[in-house]
Each structure stands twice: as C-alpha cells, then as structure tokens.
C-alpha cells in the first residue's frame, strides 16, 4: 500500500539557530560595566607595556601577551589580590585566516563577552570614560599602536616566494602584451598607409 504524501507544507517545522554558550556584556547591567572597564584597563596597560617592551611579531603573540598580562606581580587590585585575567579570541576570516576582530572576556567567566568595537560603544553608553574611536580595540588600530606591520603576519615561506614569482610573471606578461599590442597597432598603421 502506498503511503499518503501531504502536499501542504509542514507549518510546524521551524529553524532553530545553534545556541551559543555565551552572552554579550552590555552597558545596561552595572556588573557588566565593571567587567568592560576591567577589560579596557587591562588592554590599555598591556598595549602600553608592548609599546615600551616591544617584541610582538604576530597576533598570536599579542593574544598570549594580553592573556598573561594580569599574572604579572605588579598587576594587583585595590584589595591586594591579583587582577582578573582577560582572555581573547582572534576572529579570522578568509582563506588566509586574516584576523578581522577580537572577542574579549574575563578568563574566569567566558560566558560573557564583548568585541573590540562594542567594548568602546558600551562604555560610552554607560557614560564611562573611554576612547573616542569605536574601532580603537580592533586589529587595524592595535596594529598601529603596537608596531605590528601587516607584512609581519606573513612569514617568508613558499607562499611569499610564489607571490614574488607570480608578480615577476605578470610584469613579463604585461610587457609582452604591450609589445604585441604595439606591433599590431604599427601593422594597422602601415596597412592603412598602403
């Protein structure tokens, strides 16, 4: 016996997005604002230390520096305890895995997070002193602050060697194309004179 198939769409089916295991730190919760302030203070101090000490050559080193920064002996809070560590995730995109953003959170509470842009926006909304530029804690801005050059991200390996070979080939091909085009133009001029 053939099964009866319904031609009506099943209205009870619904798409459910995957549930994330964290929430966003916002300006509306005073506890969140304290966490945002702590993240900003840690980032500012870590960036200042990098500017003085140097030695950061890529984003992974920057991440490790920030995550270990509050473990330094001089990073003590008002009550004499070690300041809470800040962790960060590198947000990448594209085939090359280019770092396009950061996600910051307290190491002891990874369930509440913020991005570099929303760190500044939420602190502004909470009337906390912060940076004028919403993009201050983004890769493009931090790159300039810590002296990380975009070329530092690329290692001198076969990829950059292949890129150099491709560039040479394109120059040679472009020159050949120009010469070929010029010859054809000269031939047309010559034929037109006849």
C-alpha positions in Angstrom: 0.0 0.0 0.0 1.4 3.4 -1.0 2.0 5.9 1.7 -0.1 9.1 1.5 2.1 12.1 1.0 0.9 15.5 2.1 1.2 18.4 -0.4 0.8 21.0 2.3 4.0 22.4 3.8 4.6 21.4 7.4 3.9 24.6 9.3 5.2 23.2 12.5 8.8 22.9 11.2 10.9 25.7 12.4 14.6 26.5 12.0 16.4 26.9 15.3 19.8 28.6 15.2 22.5 26.9 17.2 22.6 28.1 20.8 25.7 29.9 21.8 27.1 29.3 25.2 27.8 32.9 26.0 26.1 36.3 26.3 27.1 39.8 25.4 28.4 42.2 28.0 26.2 45.3 27.8 26.0 48.8 29.3 22.7 48.2 30.9 24.0 45.9 33.7 26.3 47.6 36.3 28.2 44.3 36.8 28.8 44.1 33.0 30.1 47.7 33.0 32.6 46.8 35.7 33.8 43.9 33.6 34.0 46.1 30.5 36.0 48.7 32.4 38.4 46.0 33.7 38.9 44.6 30.1 39.6 48.1 28.8 42.1 48.9 31.7 43.9 45.6 31.1 44.1 46.2 27.3 45.3 49.8 27.7 48.0 48.7 30.2 49.1 45.7 28.0 49.3 47.9 24.9 51.4 50.4 26.8 53.7 47.6 28.0 54.1 46.3 24.5 54.9 49.8 23.3 57.7 50.0 25.9 59.0 46.5 25.7 58.3 45.6 22.0 58.8 42.0 20.8 55.3 41.3 19.5 55.5 39.9 16.0 52.1 38.4 15.3 48.5 38.3 16.6 49.1 35.0 18.4 51.9 36.6 20.4 49.6 39.6 21.1 46.9 37.3 22.4 49.3 35.4 24.6 50.7 38.7 26.0 47.2 40.1 26.9 46.2 36.8 28.4 49.2 36.5 30.7 49.5 40.3 31.4 47.4 40.3 34.7 49.5 37.4 36.0 52.5 39.8 36.4 53.4 40.6 40.0 52.8 44.3 39.6 49.1 43.7 38.5 47.5 43.9 41.9 44.0 45.3 42.6 42.9 47.6 45.5 42.4 44.6 47.8 45.9 43.3 47.3 44.9 40.4 45.1 46.0 39.6 41.6 43.8 41.3 39.0 41.5 39.0 37.0 43.0 37.8 33.8 41.5 38.8 30.5 41.2 36.3 27.6 40.7 36.9 24.0 39.7 35.1 20.8 41.0 36.0 17.4 38.2 36.3 14.9 39.5 35.2 11.5 38.0 35.2 8.0 39.0 34.3 4.5 41.2 31.5 3.2 44.3 33.0 4.7 42.8 33.3 8.2 43.3 37.0 8.4 42.5 38.4 11.8 39.5 40.7 11.4 38.4 41.2 15.1 38.8 40.2 18.7 36.4 38.9 21.3 37.4 39.7 24.9 36.2 38.2 28.2 37.3 37.5 31.8 39.1 34.2 31.9 37.1 33.2 34.9 33.8 34.0 33.2 33.9 33.1 29.5 30.1 33.1 29.4 30.0 37.0 29.0 31.9 38.5 26.1 32.4 41.7 24.1 34.1 42.6 20.8 36.6 45.4 20.4 34.0 47.7 18.8 31.3 47.0 21.4 33.7 47.4 24.3 34.0 51.1 23.4 30.4 51.6 22.4 29.0 50.0 25.6 31.4 52.0 27.8 30.3 55.2 26.0 26.6 54.3 26.5 27.3 53.7 30.3 29.0 57.2 30.5 32.3 55.7 31.3 35.5 57.4 30.1 36.8 55.6 27.1 38.2 56.1 23.6 36.7 58.4 21.0 37.2 55.9 18.2 34.9 52.9 18.4 37.4 50.9 16.5 40.2 51.5 19.0 40.4 47.8 20.0 40.2 46.4 16.5 43.1 44.8 14.7 43.6 47.7 12.3 44.0 50.1 15.2 46.0 47.9 17.5 48.4 47.0 14.7 49.5 50.6 14.5 49.7 51.0 18.3 52.0 48.1 18.9 54.0 48.4 15.7 52.8 45.2 14.2 53.1 45.5 10.5 50.7 43.7 8.1 53.8 42.2 6.5 54.8 40.8 9.9 51.8 38.5 9.6 53.3 36.8 6.5 56.2 34.5 7.1 58.9 34.3 4.5 58.0 31.0 3.1 56.9 29.3 -0.1 53.7 31.3 -0.2 55.5 34.7 -0.4 58.1 33.2 -2.8 55.3 32.1 -5.1 53.8 35.5 -4.8 57.1 37.0 -5.9 57.2 34.6 -8.9 53.7 35.5 -9.8 54.5 39.2 -9.7 57.5 38.7 -12.0 55.4 36.6 -14.4 52.7 39.3 -14.5 55.2 42.0 -15.2 56.8 40.0 -18.0 53.4 39.0 -19.4 52.2 42.6 -19.2 55.3 43.8 -21.1 54.9 41.1 -23.8 51.2 42.1 -24.2 52.2 45.7 -24.5 54.8 44.9 -27.2 52.4 42.7 -29.0 49.7 45.3 -28.9 52.1 48.0 -30.2 53.2 45.7 -33.1 49.6 45.2 -34.1 48.9 48.9 -34.0 52.0 49.6 -36.1 50.9 46.9 -38.6 47.5 48.6 -38.9 49.1 52.0 -39.4 51.4 50.5 -42.1 48.5 48.8 -43.9 46.4 51.9 -43.7 49.1 53.9 -45.5 49.0 51.5 -48.4 
